[in-house]
Short mmCIF file of C-alpha atoms and ligand atoms in Angstrom, two decimals:
data_model
loop_
_atom_site.label_atom_id
_atom_site.label_comp_id
_atom_site.label_asym_id
_atom_site.label_seq_id
_atom_site.Cartn_x
_atom_site.Cartn_y
_atom_site.Cartn_z
CA UNK E 1 7.53 211.24 101.82
CA UNK E 2 9.13 209.82 105.01
CA UNK E 3 9.11 212.80 107.45
CA UNK E 4 11.79 213.85 109.86
CA UNK E 5 12.05 211.36 112.88
CA UNK E 6 13.42 213.25 115.98
CA UNK E 7 15.13 211.43 118.76
CA UNK E 8 13.06 209.73 121.44
CA UNK E 9 11.71 211.89 124.23
CA UNK E 10 10.65 209.25 126.89
CA UNK E 11 7.42 210.07 128.74
CA UNK E 12 8.54 208.26 131.90
CA UNK E 13 11.18 209.65 134.26
CA UNK E 14 14.50 207.99 135.30
CA UNK E 15 16.29 207.83 131.98
CA UNK E 16 19.97 208.77 131.43
CA UNK E 17 19.21 210.61 128.28
CA UNK E 18 22.37 210.82 125.89
CA UNK E 19 20.42 210.59 122.62
CA UNK E 20 19.43 214.22 121.51
CA UNK E 21 22.64 216.19 122.44
CA UNK E 22 20.83 218.35 125.18
CA UNK E 23 22.97 220.10 127.64
CA UNK E 24 23.07 218.08 131.04
CA UNK E 25 23.16 221.25 133.01
CA UNK E 26 20.18 223.49 133.80
CA UNK E 27 19.70 226.89 132.14
CA UNK E 28 21.44 229.95 133.75
CA UNK E 29 19.31 230.99 136.99
CA UNK E 30 19.38 234.48 135.60
CA UNK E 31 17.55 233.31 132.36
CA UNK E 32 15.00 231.51 134.40
CA UNK E 33 14.42 234.58 136.44
CA UNK E 34 14.04 236.75 133.24
CA UNK E 35 11.49 234.25 132.07
CA UNK E 36 9.60 234.41 135.18
CA UNK E 37 9.66 238.23 135.00
CA UNK E 38 8.19 238.20 131.47
CA UNK E 39 5.32 235.87 132.66
CA UNK E 40 2.95 238.87 133.17
CA UNK E 41 -0.20 240.40 131.72
CA UNK E 42 1.89 241.65 128.72
CA UNK E 43 1.19 238.16 127.27
CA UNK E 44 -2.04 239.64 126.36
CA UNK E 45 -0.11 241.44 123.61
CA UNK E 46 1.57 240.10 120.39
CA UNK E 47 5.40 240.08 120.66
CA UNK E 48 7.60 242.43 118.73
CA UNK E 49 7.70 240.86 115.13
CA UNK E 50 11.43 241.45 114.72
CA UNK E 51 12.27 240.62 118.45
CA UNK E 52 14.41 243.89 118.36
CA UNK E 53 15.69 243.61 121.86
CA UNK E 54 17.08 240.22 121.37
CA UNK E 55 18.33 241.14 117.72
CA UNK E 56 20.20 244.11 119.11
CA UNK E 57 21.84 242.14 121.99
CA UNK E 58 22.76 239.26 119.61
CA UNK E 59 24.35 241.78 117.21
CA UNK E 60 26.37 243.31 120.16
CA UNK E 61 27.59 239.99 121.38
CA UNK E 62 28.46 238.46 117.98
CA UNK E 63 29.87 241.77 116.42
CA UNK E 64 27.36 242.18 113.71
CA UNK E 65 24.81 244.86 112.70
CA UNK E 66 21.37 244.24 113.95
CA UNK E 67 20.14 244.21 110.28
CA UNK E 68 22.24 241.04 109.74
CA UNK E 69 20.53 239.12 112.66
CA UNK E 70 17.15 237.28 112.56
CA UNK E 71 15.68 235.20 115.50
CA UNK E 72 13.82 232.02 114.90
CA UNK E 73 11.82 229.53 116.73
CA UNK E 74 14.85 227.15 116.99
CA UNK E 75 17.26 226.99 114.10
CA UNK E 76 14.93 224.34 112.68
CA UNK E 77 12.45 227.12 111.91
CA UNK E 78 15.17 229.17 110.29
CA UNK E 79 16.08 226.17 108.14
CA UNK E 80 12.51 225.93 107.19
CA UNK E 81 12.26 229.64 106.27
CA UNK E 82 15.46 229.41 104.30
CA UNK E 83 14.40 226.50 102.18
CA UNK E 84 11.07 228.16 101.41
CA UNK E 85 12.88 231.37 100.47
CA UNK E 86 15.51 230.00 98.28
CA UNK E 87 14.47 226.85 96.72
CA UNK E 88 11.49 226.20 94.43
CA UNK E 89 9.98 223.08 92.75
CA UNK E 90 12.67 220.94 91.21
CA UNK E 91 15.62 223.11 92.38
CA UNK E 92 18.72 221.47 93.74
CA UNK E 93 19.45 221.38 97.45
CA UNK E 94 22.81 219.95 98.40
CA UNK E 95 24.08 218.51 101.72
CA UNK E 96 26.56 215.90 102.87
CA UNK E 97 25.55 212.54 104.12
CA UNK E 98 25.48 211.28 106.85
CA UNK E 99 24.40 214.56 108.35
CA UNK E 100 21.39 216.31 109.77
CA UNK E 101 18.46 214.49 108.07
CA UNK E 102 16.13 217.51 108.52
CA UNK E 103 17.77 218.98 105.27
CA UNK E 104 16.36 216.12 103.25
CA UNK E 105 12.97 216.39 104.63
CA UNK E 106 12.80 220.16 104.12
CA UNK E 107 13.78 219.65 100.43
CA UNK E 108 11.00 217.03 99.97
CA UNK E 109 8.31 219.28 101.61
CA UNK E 110 9.33 222.19 99.28
CA UNK E 111 9.34 219.83 96.26
CA UNK E 112 12.90 220.63 95.57
CA UNK E 113 15.55 217.93 94.51
CA UNK E 114 17.50 216.84 97.69
CA UNK E 115 21.15 215.88 96.71
CA UNK E 116 23.00 214.01 99.44
CA UNK E 117 26.80 213.83 98.72
CA UNK E 118 28.68 211.14 100.82
CA UNK E 119 31.31 212.20 103.12
CA UNK E 120 34.57 210.28 102.56
CA UNK E 121 35.53 207.95 105.42
CA UNK E 122 37.40 210.73 107.13
CA UNK E 123 34.40 213.10 107.12
CA UNK E 124 36.29 215.73 105.30
CA UNK E 125 34.44 218.12 102.72
CA UNK E 126 33.44 215.87 99.73
CA UNK E 127 34.57 217.39 96.44
CA UNK E 128 31.01 216.85 94.85
CA UNK E 129 29.48 219.16 97.41
CA UNK E 130 30.25 221.87 95.04
CA UNK E 131 27.11 222.03 92.66
CA UNK E 132 27.22 225.13 90.50
CA UNK E 133 23.31 224.80 89.82
CA UNK E 134 22.32 224.18 93.54
CA UNK E 135 20.07 226.83 94.94
CA UNK E 136 21.04 225.99 98.50
CA UNK E 137 23.98 224.14 100.28
CA UNK E 138 23.69 222.93 103.82
CA UNK E 139 26.73 222.16 105.81
CA UNK E 140 26.49 221.40 109.55
CA UNK E 141 29.75 222.19 111.20
CA UNK E 142 30.54 220.47 113.46
CA UNK E 143 28.74 217.66 111.81
CA UNK E 144 26.20 215.40 113.33
CA UNK E 145 26.12 212.51 113.90
CA UNK E 146 29.98 212.28 113.22
CA UNK E 147 30.95 215.22 115.40
CA UNK E 148 33.83 216.11 113.03
CA UNK E 149 34.78 219.56 111.96
CA UNK E 150 35.64 221.26 108.69
CA UNK E 151 38.24 224.09 108.84
CA UNK E 152 37.03 227.62 108.09
CA UNK E 153 39.57 227.90 105.15
CA UNK E 154 37.74 225.05 103.40
CA UNK E 155 34.37 226.46 103.89
CA UNK E 156 35.54 229.83 102.70
CA UNK E 157 36.67 228.05 99.58
CA UNK E 158 33.26 226.42 99.14
CA UNK E 159 31.59 229.89 99.64
CA UNK E 160 33.62 231.25 96.81
CA UNK E 161 32.70 228.34 94.45
CA UNK E 162 28.94 228.21 95.32
CA UNK E 163 26.66 230.60 93.43
CA UNK E 164 23.50 229.70 95.54
CA UNK E 165 23.07 230.18 99.19
CA UNK E 166 25.40 228.47 101.56
CA UNK E 167 24.08 227.75 104.97
CA UNK E 168 26.47 226.80 107.57
CA UNK E 169 24.65 225.29 110.36
CA UNK E 170 26.68 225.90 113.60
CA UNK E 171 24.45 224.25 116.00
CA UNK E 172 27.51 222.79 118.09
CA UNK E 173 30.08 225.43 117.18
CA UNK E 174 30.35 226.54 120.91
CA UNK E 175 32.22 223.22 121.49
CA UNK E 176 34.60 223.72 118.53
CA UNK E 177 37.93 225.49 117.99
CA UNK E 178 36.75 227.93 115.47
CA UNK E 179 33.61 229.21 113.88
CA UNK E 180 32.53 230.79 110.53
CA UNK E 181 30.68 233.82 111.76
CA UNK E 182 32.95 236.19 109.79
CA UNK E 183 32.33 234.62 106.43
CA UNK E 184 29.01 236.57 106.62
CA UNK E 185 30.92 239.83 106.07
CA UNK E 186 32.88 238.28 103.37
CA UNK E 187 30.12 236.73 101.29
CA UNK E 188 26.75 237.86 100.40
CA UNK E 189 25.46 234.27 99.91
CA UNK E 190 26.49 232.81 103.34
CA UNK E 191 24.14 232.28 106.09
CA UNK E 192 25.42 231.22 109.65
CA UNK E 193 22.90 229.50 112.06
CA UNK E 194 23.29 229.27 115.72
CA UNK E 195 20.98 227.77 118.37
CA UNK E 196 20.66 227.94 122.16
CA UNK E 197 19.45 224.52 122.21
CA UNK E 198 22.83 222.80 122.96
CA UNK E 199 25.58 224.97 124.53
CA UNK E 200 22.95 227.35 126.23
CA UNK E 201 20.84 224.53 127.96
CA UNK E 202 17.63 225.91 126.33
CA UNK E 203 16.33 223.31 123.86
CA UNK E 204 12.90 223.59 125.45
CA UNK E 205 12.74 227.48 124.62
CA UNK E 206 13.41 226.99 120.71
CA UNK E 207 15.85 229.91 120.39
CA UNK E 208 17.78 230.04 117.13
CA UNK E 209 19.56 232.85 115.23
CA UNK E 210 20.50 233.42 111.55
CA UNK E 211 23.32 235.72 110.62
CA UNK E 212 23.65 236.97 106.89
CA UNK E 213 23.97 240.17 104.93
CA UNK E 214 21.02 242.48 104.70
CA UNK E 215 19.42 241.24 101.42
CA UNK E 216 19.16 237.66 102.55
CA UNK E 217 17.76 238.64 105.95
CA UNK E 218 15.28 240.99 104.34
CA UNK E 219 14.09 237.99 102.10
CA UNK E 220 13.82 235.81 105.03
CA UNK E 221 11.71 238.32 106.98
CA UNK E 222 9.21 238.34 104.12
CA UNK E 223 8.62 234.74 104.31
CA UNK E 224 8.59 234.11 108.12
CA UNK E 225 5.57 234.18 110.32
CA UNK E 226 5.05 237.63 111.79
CA UNK E 227 5.27 236.57 115.28
CA UNK E 228 7.64 233.66 114.91
CA UNK E 229 9.09 234.11 118.48
CA UNK E 230 7.23 234.87 121.56
CA UNK E 231 7.57 237.35 124.46
CA UNK E 232 9.20 234.55 126.76
CA UNK E 233 11.58 233.75 123.92
CA UNK E 234 12.75 237.38 123.68
CA UNK E 235 13.23 237.61 127.45
CA UNK E 236 15.22 234.28 127.56
CA UNK E 237 17.43 235.28 124.60
CA UNK E 238 18.36 238.55 125.91
CA UNK E 239 19.04 237.31 129.37
CA UNK E 240 21.10 234.37 127.86
CA UNK E 241 23.28 236.69 125.86
CA UNK E 242 23.75 238.86 129.09
CA UNK E 243 25.17 235.85 130.94
CA UNK E 244 27.59 234.11 128.54
CA UNK E 245 30.04 233.37 131.44
CA UNK E 246 27.57 230.73 132.64
CA UNK E 247 27.61 229.10 129.08
CA UNK E 248 31.39 229.20 128.86
CA UNK E 249 31.71 227.29 132.14
CA UNK E 250 29.41 224.56 131.08
CA UNK E 251 31.02 224.41 127.67
CA UNK E 252 34.50 224.03 129.34
CA UNK E 253 33.19 221.08 131.59
CA UNK E 254 31.49 219.40 128.62
CA UNK E 255 34.54 219.66 126.49
CA UNK E 256 36.76 218.22 129.25
CA UNK E 257 34.21 215.41 129.82
CA UNK E 258 34.11 214.71 126.10
CA UNK E 259 37.77 214.03 126.05
CA UNK E 260 37.34 211.64 129.13
CA UNK E 261 34.44 209.74 127.20
CA UNK E 262 36.59 209.64 124.10
CA UNK E 263 39.53 208.24 125.94
CA UNK E 264 37.60 205.60 127.84
CA UNK E 265 35.59 204.32 124.65
CA UNK E 266 38.88 204.09 122.82
CA UNK E 267 40.33 202.02 125.78
CA UNK E 268 37.46 199.55 125.29
CA UNK E 269 38.63 199.13 121.80
CA UNK E 270 35.93 201.20 119.93
CA UNK E 271 36.72 203.39 117.04
CA UNK E 272 35.58 206.90 117.97
CA UNK E 273 35.47 209.78 115.50
CA UNK E 274 37.28 212.98 116.61
CA UNK E 275 34.69 215.23 118.05
CA UNK E 276 34.38 218.97 118.36
CA UNK E 277 30.61 218.77 119.46
CA UNK E 278 28.88 217.88 122.70
CA UNK E 279 28.58 214.20 121.59
CA UNK E 280 30.67 211.50 120.16
CA UNK E 281 30.15 208.78 117.50
CA UNK E 282 31.59 205.29 118.15
CA UNK E 283 31.87 202.48 115.78
CA UNK E 284 31.15 198.88 116.79
CA UNK E 285 32.00 195.76 114.88
CA UNK E 286 28.86 195.19 113.12
CA UNK E 287 25.27 196.54 112.61
CA UNK E 288 24.00 193.85 114.95
CA UNK E 289 26.38 194.76 117.60
CA UNK E 290 25.52 198.56 117.49
CA UNK E 291 21.73 197.95 117.47
CA UNK E 292 22.16 195.44 120.26
CA UNK E 293 24.11 197.77 122.32
CA UNK E 294 21.58 200.60 121.78
CA UNK E 295 18.68 198.25 122.67
CA UNK E 296 20.29 196.74 125.75
CA UNK E 297 21.26 200.13 127.04
CA UNK E 298 17.73 201.35 126.50
CA UNK E 299 16.47 198.41 128.60
CA UNK E 300 18.68 199.69 131.36
CA UNK E 301 17.23 203.18 130.92
CA UNK E 302 20.33 204.64 129.26
CA UNK E 303 19.25 206.17 125.87
CA UNK E 304 21.82 206.69 123.07
CA UNK E 305 21.12 207.28 119.41
CA UNK E 306 21.19 204.50 116.68
CA UNK E 307 20.13 204.69 113.12
CA UNK E 308 19.70 201.79 110.81
CA UNK E 309 21.00 203.80 107.99
CA UNK E 310 23.95 203.10 105.37
CA UNK E 311 27.35 204.17 106.67
CA UNK E 312 26.30 204.55 110.27
CA UNK E 313 24.36 201.32 111.01
CA UNK E 314 27.34 200.09 112.93
CA UNK E 315 27.72 203.31 114.88
CA UNK E 316 26.11 204.86 117.93
CA UNK E 317 26.03 208.64 118.90
CA UNK E 318 26.50 209.46 122.53
CA UNK E 319 25.83 212.87 124.12
CA UNK E 320 28.31 214.15 126.53
CA UNK E 321 26.30 214.05 129.96
CA UNK E 322 27.43 214.82 133.47
CA UNK E 323 30.48 212.84 134.67
CA UNK E 324 28.15 210.52 136.56
CA UNK E 325 25.98 209.82 133.56
CA UNK E 326 29.08 209.12 131.56
CA UNK E 327 30.35 206.72 134.02
CA UNK E 328 27.07 204.99 134.32
CA UNK E 329 27.09 204.51 130.51
CA UNK E 330 30.71 203.42 130.45
CA UNK E 331 29.93 200.74 133.21
CA UNK E 332 26.98 199.40 131.29
CA UNK E 333 28.75 199.39 127.86
CA UNK E 334 31.83 197.56 129.30
CA UNK E 335 29.57 194.89 130.79
CA UNK E 336 27.75 194.45 127.44
CA UNK E 337 31.22 194.25 125.37
CA UNK E 338 32.63 191.78 127.92
CA UNK E 339 29.60 189.43 127.61
CA UNK E 340 30.07 189.75 123.88
CA UNK E 341 33.58 188.52 124.05
CA UNK E 342 32.29 185.54 125.99
CA UNK E 343 30.06 184.79 123.09
CA UNK E 344 26.79 185.90 124.59
CA UNK E 345 24.51 187.72 122.14
CA UNK E 346 24.08 191.37 122.82
CA UNK E 347 20.94 191.78 120.63
CA UNK E 348 17.66 191.49 122.23
CA UNK E 349 15.01 189.78 119.97
C1 PLP U 401 20.07 220.41 117.08
C2 PLP U 401 20.25 220.73 115.74
C3 PLP U 401 19.59 221.85 115.08
C4 PLP U 401 18.23 222.24 115.78
O1 PLP U 401 18.42 223.08 116.64
P1 PLP U 401 17.12 223.82 117.03
O2 PLP U 401 17.49 225.19 117.44
O3 PLP U 401 16.84 223.11 118.40
O4 PLP U 401 16.02 223.79 116.24
C5 PLP U 401 19.97 222.28 113.85
N1 PLP U 401 20.89 221.69 113.25
C6 PLP U 401 21.78 220.63 113.84
C7 PLP U 401 22.88 220.14 112.98
C8 PLP U 401 21.37 220.19 115.05
O5 PLP U 401 22.08 219.19 115.55
#
């Protein structure tokens, strides 16, 4: 098997990093203070296996019973636990393509049968995503890398038609217009995932939550590591949920800057998919051009994401950074595209 390939995390400083959808703003000072306070001799002891303090706080904030909440070491860990729990050898796991490629990797690790269903060109929900015999269906919403969004009404219809477990991966939903959290109350087979890696500026803390009805959560608890989240995690999660105003402010700024980035990229003549996330996907004229732009920008210490994969090999994905970072990217990109028009090659070989 291939294994999941995460975006680059350069070891040298000085990069403008717009490749892995991190938040450009620091975590809340209150969260940092809470972590500092938890850095004490209690670290001698194991953490609470159910992270009860964080579970209760998340339940309160998201309007859910604590029994319907489970914390994880990033939503990636929750995706791993879910795959272990609900798919056995040879079982079908369905997800759209192009989307988050970890779903495919997790299916392979499990010996399950991954089934990638292609999105149509407009990135609406593909009809064949309904697979009556699928044990698991993964839908990232907003989707990555496209940034596009599927309305809740459509996911409700999908939940009705699916007999297996439907996982709605809402990693970017704080940047979107609506969310699917209340489908958890409506359907016994729906799991909604959230992460603090993007909107909460805490990718380094690995904080994720799963929301689902009690029988599913109880199943997940059986399969997880007893101590899957640590004491600093619990302190950071509680403090984050106590300081949502800080997150909301940054989310507002990022949404405003996303619209600016989209407008400027379109002004340069690129096709940009409508985004409800903290990144945008832009299409260039060819695979060679997209790869060339990625490589040239990297040489200038501006990192964006490029995949030489079907459907998206002529696209790049750009995280919404600070206004200064966006302007640096736009300047460098405009110069590259200008050279291209003059017939100079952008690719570096
Ligand atoms: C970033 C991302 C995740 C991973 O979140 P972590 O909580 O950092 O593990 C999961 N799903 C999607 C679609 C993502 O983009």
